[in-house]
Amino acid sequence: MSDTSSVSRPERGRGIGTLAELRSIVTLPVELGMRLFDPPMRWVQRMIGARRMAYVFLLPNFVFFGLFVFLPIGINIVFSVTGGTALFPSQRPYVGSDQFAYLFDCGSYLDPATCREDHFWRAVANTVKFVVLQVTAMVLLSLVTALVLNMRIRGRGFFRAVYFFPVLLSPVVVALIWKWILQRDGLLNAAITTLGGQKIIFFVDPSWAMFWAVFVSVWAHMGFYTLILLAGLQAIPADLYEAAEMDATPRWRVLTHITLPLLWPNMIVVIVLALIKGAQTFDEVFVLTGGGPGTATLMVVQYIYETGFSSQVQNFGLAAAASVVLGIVLFVLTLLQFAAARRKEI
Amino acid sequence: MAELKLTSARKSFGSIDVLHGIDLAVRDGEFVVFVGPSGCGKSTLLRLIAGLENVTSGEIHIDGERVTHLPASERGLAMVFQSYALYPHMSVRKNMGFALENMGLKPAEIEARVARAAAMLRLTDYLDRKPKALSGGQRQRVAIGRAIVRDPKIFLFDEPLSNLDAELRVATRKELASLHAGLGGTMIYVTHDQVEAMTLADRIVVLNAGRIEQVGTPLELYNRPANAFVAGFIGSPRMNFLPAVVVSDDGTLRLTVGEVEVALPRPASGLAAGASVTLGIRPEHIEIAPGDGMLAAKIDLLEQLGGETFVYATAPGLPQITLRQDGQSHFHRGDAVAIRFAPDHLHIFDAAGAALARP
């Protein structure tokens, strides 16, 4: 008996020892860090008081944001009010609002050809067109998909995953997949010719190019918005539907008088988020169409990129001014989203 | 208003049987309360009647018409939900008129019906408010109003008072009773609160583990419970159950209760000597006698409520006994007392828990 226990004890001891060792290895850097930081932090707390310590803990993040977000915004604003081709702000002459005046010098804002910087206004018109089409299609399709995925259908979990899957892909990957499908000798044209049709060269037709830019964008992002709407649908208490059933409510009236009004706060969030995302569209459309044919799918962000970095004369000032304009539009949209989020509670 | 008849109504969820064949007839204008512990199937039974769940087998008839497989929207019933289930984005007026709009009534008729129900439920001043701007009691009244305006065949209530505080619950209970007296409709009401059941019901249906234990008027259930479950469920504080052994049953039933022998004059019921039975006695049917009595006991605890006193006492070989005394008690914890049962109010349950016929 004693032999057995004397054999088993060291084994158990080794097991515990291994676990403890592993734990100490994992926690060692944390403990070392704590010991390293403890004396200076105590000193700081003594100097400034416990209440102000919150700012000390916020400081690293603030420095990070300052360096990589606020500082570039500031530099961008400096570039937007200075001219020339020099890179360093100190070498750039101050031009005030000249860049903005140049951007906004238009005979008619509805006709880009009358604008001095017609590329910018073509990009604005394309972006507005893209956003209107994309957001409308996105919201409607996301809503229908969410309504269907909220029903008790066979394979519901599978379909929920399938619709969300494109969201996980990089925009460039999405665009390359669809470019492969849509190109002259792509999968879609192969299918069309197999069925006896003629090849369509999608990306030389402005309407087709815009259509596919919208389609691919909707395909890539719909899962995310569907998820938001699905969460909204699932948050509607089931007993409201039972009450509607007891009230002998026809199905279309359940949709229009109960589901949609209760889903409206989520719809607002989806619409505003989709607007913000749509206004910033660049990578997918750029990889898919390159902004063409001509300027048919040139978006504002692509205009900024090309004006600042890829044109022969790298006009940082004009690109920065366009960025400021886009930034203001996005800021207004973000305020709208915050307002919508605050009104979410019924 | 309508009659309801359930015939062998059974409900299973997968392999789990929730209701095991319910047979029940509810008369026109009757207020029937389903009562039972959590999980007994009372809400499921209500939902079967409503049409919100399908029966696994069996039949449901309303006014002689078979509605077993009719959807809820075609049964002509109204339901008041535990959560009220008010449409949060609609005003009180819209909530109450929504079902009438579905019925295709003219706006003037809808307005008149809503106004009438609102006046009855003291909601006239709140018609333009949204539910979130109402108190719990007001929301409950809107939920009831939503049912009233439809003039349904049967009103169904699923634990409608359980979200209210104690004071409001008592007030709303009284309002419901007077509403039933005023409307005269058939009402089926689910609760786990036996006080609600006793005060509201014309008849109570006691459910346990998916079966009906007993159906009867509140006082029938209180005075003549069919079994130990009903006896224990109806009445607060609950009935005392004391294990006993039959000594003889020959015109006088002699039982050993704890360490004493008790003789009860009653007709022979065929109990064999040595059989185990349970003696049931309600707290108000036990007296504390300073001198001699059936059992010698010691007081463990007193709860003085002013108008009445609950006394908890222990006798050798028996579980703790609860007694109710009118007024305020002069006894103290630790006092040795003798307790005496009122023989006319003793219930005897056999080993399976079924009540033996009382003389």
Short mmCIF file of N, CA, C and O in Angstrom, two decimals, chain B residues 241-307:
data_model
loop_
_atom_site.label_atom_id
_atom_site.label_comp_id
_atom_site.label_asym_id
_atom_site.label_seq_id
_atom_site.Cartn_x
_atom_site.Cartn_y
_atom_site.Cartn_z
N PHE B 241 -48.82 17.95 6.58
CA PHE B 241 -48.91 16.52 6.25
C PHE B 241 -48.12 15.74 7.29
O PHE B 241 -46.91 15.95 7.44
N LEU B 242 -48.81 14.85 8.01
CA LEU B 242 -48.16 14.11 9.09
C LEU B 242 -48.23 12.61 8.77
O LEU B 242 -49.32 12.07 8.54
N PRO B 243 -47.09 11.94 8.74
CA PRO B 243 -47.12 10.50 8.46
C PRO B 243 -47.78 9.74 9.63
O PRO B 243 -47.58 10.10 10.80
N ALA B 244 -48.60 8.75 9.27
CA ALA B 244 -49.29 8.00 10.32
C ALA B 244 -49.38 6.53 9.90
O ALA B 244 -49.23 6.21 8.72
N VAL B 245 -49.61 5.66 10.90
CA VAL B 245 -49.75 4.22 10.62
C VAL B 245 -51.10 3.77 11.19
O VAL B 245 -51.47 4.14 12.30
N VAL B 246 -51.83 2.98 10.36
CA VAL B 246 -53.15 2.52 10.79
C VAL B 246 -52.98 1.44 11.86
O VAL B 246 -52.21 0.50 11.69
N VAL B 247 -53.71 1.62 12.96
CA VAL B 247 -53.73 0.60 14.02
C VAL B 247 -54.93 -0.32 13.78
O VAL B 247 -54.82 -1.53 13.76
N SER B 248 -56.09 0.34 13.57
CA SER B 248 -57.30 -0.44 13.24
C SER B 248 -58.28 0.47 12.52
O SER B 248 -58.21 1.70 12.65
N ASP B 249 -59.17 -0.14 11.75
CA ASP B 249 -60.15 0.64 10.99
C ASP B 249 -61.48 -0.12 11.03
O ASP B 249 -61.85 -0.82 10.12
N ASP B 250 -62.17 0.02 12.14
CA ASP B 250 -63.42 -0.75 12.32
C ASP B 250 -64.53 0.15 12.85
O ASP B 250 -65.12 -0.11 13.88
N GLY B 251 -64.79 1.21 12.16
CA GLY B 251 -65.80 2.17 12.64
C GLY B 251 -65.16 3.34 13.33
O GLY B 251 -65.63 4.46 13.26
N THR B 252 -64.04 3.09 13.97
CA THR B 252 -63.19 4.15 14.51
C THR B 252 -61.79 3.92 13.95
O THR B 252 -61.23 2.84 14.10
N LEU B 253 -61.32 4.94 13.24
CA LEU B 253 -59.98 4.79 12.65
C LEU B 253 -58.94 5.15 13.70
O LEU B 253 -58.92 6.28 14.19
N ARG B 254 -58.12 4.18 14.05
CA ARG B 254 -57.07 4.43 15.04
C ARG B 254 -55.73 4.51 14.30
O ARG B 254 -55.39 3.63 13.53
N LEU B 255 -55.04 5.63 14.56
CA LEU B 255 -53.76 5.88 13.88
C LEU B 255 -52.67 6.19 14.89
O LEU B 255 -52.95 6.82 15.91
N THR B 256 -51.46 5.76 14.56
CA THR B 256 -50.31 6.21 15.35
C THR B 256 -49.71 7.41 14.61
O THR B 256 -49.29 7.29 13.46
N VAL B 257 -49.72 8.55 15.28
CA VAL B 257 -49.16 9.78 14.70
C VAL B 257 -48.01 10.22 15.61
O VAL B 257 -48.24 10.57 16.76
N GLY B 258 -46.83 10.15 15.10
CA GLY B 258 -45.68 10.45 15.94
C GLY B 258 -45.62 9.43 17.07
O GLY B 258 -45.58 8.23 16.79
N GLU B 259 -45.70 9.92 18.28
CA GLU B 259 -45.59 8.99 19.41
C GLU B 259 -46.93 8.78 20.09
O GLU B 259 -47.01 8.20 21.17
N VAL B 260 -48.02 9.29 19.51
CA VAL B 260 -49.33 9.13 20.15
C VAL B 260 -50.29 8.40 19.23
O VAL B 260 -50.07 8.31 18.02
N GLU B 261 -51.36 7.88 19.85
CA GLU B 261 -52.40 7.21 19.08
C GLU B 261 -53.62 8.11 19.03
O GLU B 261 -54.01 8.69 20.03
N VAL B 262 -54.16 8.23 17.83
CA VAL B 262 -55.31 9.11 17.62
C VAL B 262 -56.49 8.26 17.16
O VAL B 262 -56.31 7.38 16.34
N ALA B 263 -57.68 8.55 17.71
CA ALA B 263 -58.88 7.81 17.31
C ALA B 263 -59.82 8.75 16.58
O ALA B 263 -60.13 9.83 17.09
N LEU B 264 -60.21 8.37 15.38
CA LEU B 264 -61.11 9.22 14.59
C LEU B 264 -62.37 8.43 14.28
O LEU B 264 -62.32 7.41 13.59
N PRO B 265 -63.51 8.90 14.79
CA PRO B 265 -64.75 8.18 14.49
C PRO B 265 -65.14 8.42 13.02
O PRO B 265 -65.35 9.56 12.63
N ARG B 266 -65.11 7.40 12.21
CA ARG B 266 -65.49 7.51 10.80
C ARG B 266 -65.76 6.12 10.27
O ARG B 266 -65.25 5.12 10.80
N PRO B 267 -66.58 6.02 9.22
CA PRO B 267 -66.91 4.70 8.71
C PRO B 267 -65.67 3.97 8.22
O PRO B 267 -64.71 4.61 7.79
N ALA B 268 -65.68 2.66 8.32
CA ALA B 268 -64.53 1.86 7.90
C ALA B 268 -64.25 2.08 6.42
O ALA B 268 -65.18 2.14 5.62
N SER B 269 -62.96 2.26 6.05
CA SER B 269 -62.63 2.48 4.64
C SER B 269 -61.70 1.39 4.11
O SER B 269 -61.06 1.57 3.09
N GLY B 270 -61.62 0.30 4.86
CA GLY B 270 -60.89 -0.87 4.37
C GLY B 270 -59.39 -0.78 4.51
O GLY B 270 -58.67 -1.48 3.81
N LEU B 271 -58.91 0.10 5.39
CA LEU B 271 -57.46 0.20 5.57
C LEU B 271 -56.97 -0.94 6.45
O LEU B 271 -57.56 -1.22 7.50
N ALA B 272 -55.91 -1.58 6.01
CA ALA B 272 -55.37 -2.70 6.78
C ALA B 272 -54.52 -2.17 7.93
O ALA B 272 -53.91 -1.10 7.82
N ALA B 273 -54.52 -2.90 9.02
CA ALA B 273 -53.66 -2.51 10.15
C ALA B 273 -52.21 -2.51 9.68
O ALA B 273 -51.79 -3.40 8.94
N GLY B 274 -51.48 -1.50 10.05
CA GLY B 274 -50.07 -1.39 9.64
C GLY B 274 -49.87 -0.59 8.37
O GLY B 274 -48.73 -0.29 8.00
N ALA B 275 -50.98 -0.21 7.68
CA ALA B 275 -50.85 0.58 6.42
C ALA B 275 -50.37 1.99 6.73
O ALA B 275 -50.76 2.56 7.75
N SER B 276 -49.53 2.52 5.84
CA SER B 276 -49.05 3.90 6.00
C SER B 276 -50.04 4.85 5.35
O SER B 276 -50.47 4.63 4.22
N VAL B 277 -50.39 5.87 6.05
CA VAL B 277 -51.25 6.92 5.51
C VAL B 277 -50.64 8.28 5.88
O VAL B 277 -49.67 8.35 6.63
N THR B 278 -51.24 9.32 5.29
CA THR B 278 -50.80 10.69 5.64
C THR B 278 -52.00 11.45 6.16
O THR B 278 -53.07 11.43 5.55
N LEU B 279 -51.78 12.07 7.29
CA LEU B 279 -52.84 12.88 7.89
C LEU B 279 -52.64 14.32 7.43
O LEU B 279 -51.55 14.87 7.55
N GLY B 280 -53.71 14.89 6.87
CA GLY B 280 -53.59 16.28 6.42
C GLY B 280 -54.47 17.19 7.27
O GLY B 280 -55.63 16.87 7.50
N ILE B 281 -53.90 18.29 7.69
CA ILE B 281 -54.67 19.23 8.51
C ILE B 281 -54.20 20.65 8.20
O ILE B 281 -52.99 20.91 8.16
N ARG B 282 -55.15 21.53 7.96
CA ARG B 282 -54.78 22.90 7.63
C ARG B 282 -54.38 23.67 8.89
O ARG B 282 -54.88 23.37 9.99
N PRO B 283 -53.53 24.66 8.76
CA PRO B 283 -53.01 25.39 9.93
C PRO B 283 -54.11 26.01 10.80
O PRO B 283 -53.97 26.09 12.01
N GLU B 284 -55.24 26.43 10.15
CA GLU B 284 -56.29 27.07 10.95
C GLU B 284 -57.17 26.05 11.68
O GLU B 284 -58.03 26.43 12.46
N HIS B 285 -56.96 24.77 11.40
CA HIS B 285 -57.76 23.74 12.05
C HIS B 285 -56.99 23.04 13.17
O HIS B 285 -57.31 21.92 13.55
N ILE B 286 -55.97 23.69 13.64
CA ILE B 286 -55.19 23.14 14.76
C ILE B 286 -55.27 24.15 15.91
O ILE B 286 -55.10 25.35 15.69
N GLU B 287 -55.56 23.64 17.06
CA GLU B 287 -55.64 24.53 18.24
C GLU B 287 -54.46 24.28 19.15
O GLU B 287 -53.96 23.16 19.25
N ILE B 288 -54.06 25.34 19.82
CA ILE B 288 -53.04 25.16 20.86
C ILE B 288 -53.79 25.14 22.20
O ILE B 288 -54.54 26.07 22.50
N ALA B 289 -53.59 24.05 22.90
CA ALA B 289 -54.25 23.95 24.19
C ALA B 289 -53.18 23.99 25.27
O ALA B 289 -52.16 23.31 25.15
N PRO B 290 -53.37 24.80 26.29
CA PRO B 290 -52.35 24.86 27.33
C PRO B 290 -52.23 23.55 28.11
O PRO B 290 -51.16 23.18 28.56
N GLY B 291 -53.33 22.82 28.23
CA GLY B 291 -53.31 21.59 29.03
C GLY B 291 -53.13 20.37 28.17
O GLY B 291 -52.14 20.25 27.46
N ASP B 292 -54.14 19.49 28.19
CA ASP B 292 -54.00 18.24 27.43
C ASP B 292 -54.42 18.45 25.97
O ASP B 292 -55.14 19.37 25.64
N GLY B 293 -53.96 17.59 25.11
CA GLY B 293 -54.30 17.66 23.70
C GLY B 293 -53.89 16.37 23.05
O GLY B 293 -53.55 15.39 23.70
N MET B 294 -53.92 16.38 21.69
CA MET B 294 -53.53 15.16 20.98
C MET B 294 -52.02 14.96 21.06
O MET B 294 -51.53 13.86 21.26
N LEU B 295 -51.29 16.06 20.79
CA LEU B 295 -49.83 15.95 20.68
C LEU B 295 -49.15 16.96 21.61
O LEU B 295 -49.60 18.10 21.72
N ALA B 296 -48.07 16.52 22.21
CA ALA B 296 -47.23 17.47 22.97
C ALA B 296 -46.22 18.04 21.99
O ALA B 296 -45.60 17.29 21.23
N ALA B 297 -46.08 19.36 21.98
CA ALA B 297 -45.18 19.98 21.01
C ALA B 297 -44.43 21.15 21.65
O ALA B 297 -44.80 21.61 22.74
N LYS B 298 -43.40 21.59 20.94
CA LYS B 298 -42.64 22.74 21.42
C LYS B 298 -42.61 23.79 20.30
O LYS B 298 -42.43 23.45 19.12
N ILE B 299 -42.81 25.04 20.70
CA ILE B 299 -42.88 26.10 19.68
C ILE B 299 -41.46 26.47 19.22
O ILE B 299 -40.59 26.80 20.02
N ASP B 300 -41.26 26.38 17.89
CA ASP B 300 -39.95 26.74 17.30
C ASP B 300 -39.89 28.21 16.94
O ASP B 300 -38.85 28.84 17.04
N LEU B 301 -41.01 28.73 16.44
CA LEU B 301 -41.00 30.09 15.88
C LEU B 301 -42.42 30.65 15.85
O LEU B 301 -43.38 29.90 15.64
N LEU B 302 -42.52 31.94 16.07
CA LEU B 302 -43.83 32.61 15.94
C LEU B 302 -43.69 33.74 14.93
O LEU B 302 -42.72 34.47 14.94
N GLU B 303 -44.68 33.85 14.06
CA GLU B 303 -44.72 35.00 13.14
C GLU B 303 -45.97 35.81 13.48
O GLU B 303 -47.09 35.40 13.14
N GLN B 304 -45.78 36.91 14.17
CA GLN B 304 -46.91 37.75 14.60
C GLN B 304 -47.21 38.75 13.48
O GLN B 304 -46.39 39.62 13.19
N LEU B 305 -48.37 38.61 12.84
CA LEU B 305 -48.73 39.53 11.76
C LEU B 305 -49.73 40.58 12.22
O LEU B 305 -50.27 41.33 11.42
N GLY B 306 -50.03 40.61 13.48
CA GLY B 306 -50.99 41.57 14.01
C GLY B 306 -52.38 40.99 14.05
O GLY B 306 -52.90 40.67 15.12
N GLY B 307 -52.98 40.80 12.88
CA GLY B 307 -54.34 40.24 12.82
C GLY B 307 -54.36 38.74 12.98
O GLY B 307 -55.40 38.14 13.30
#
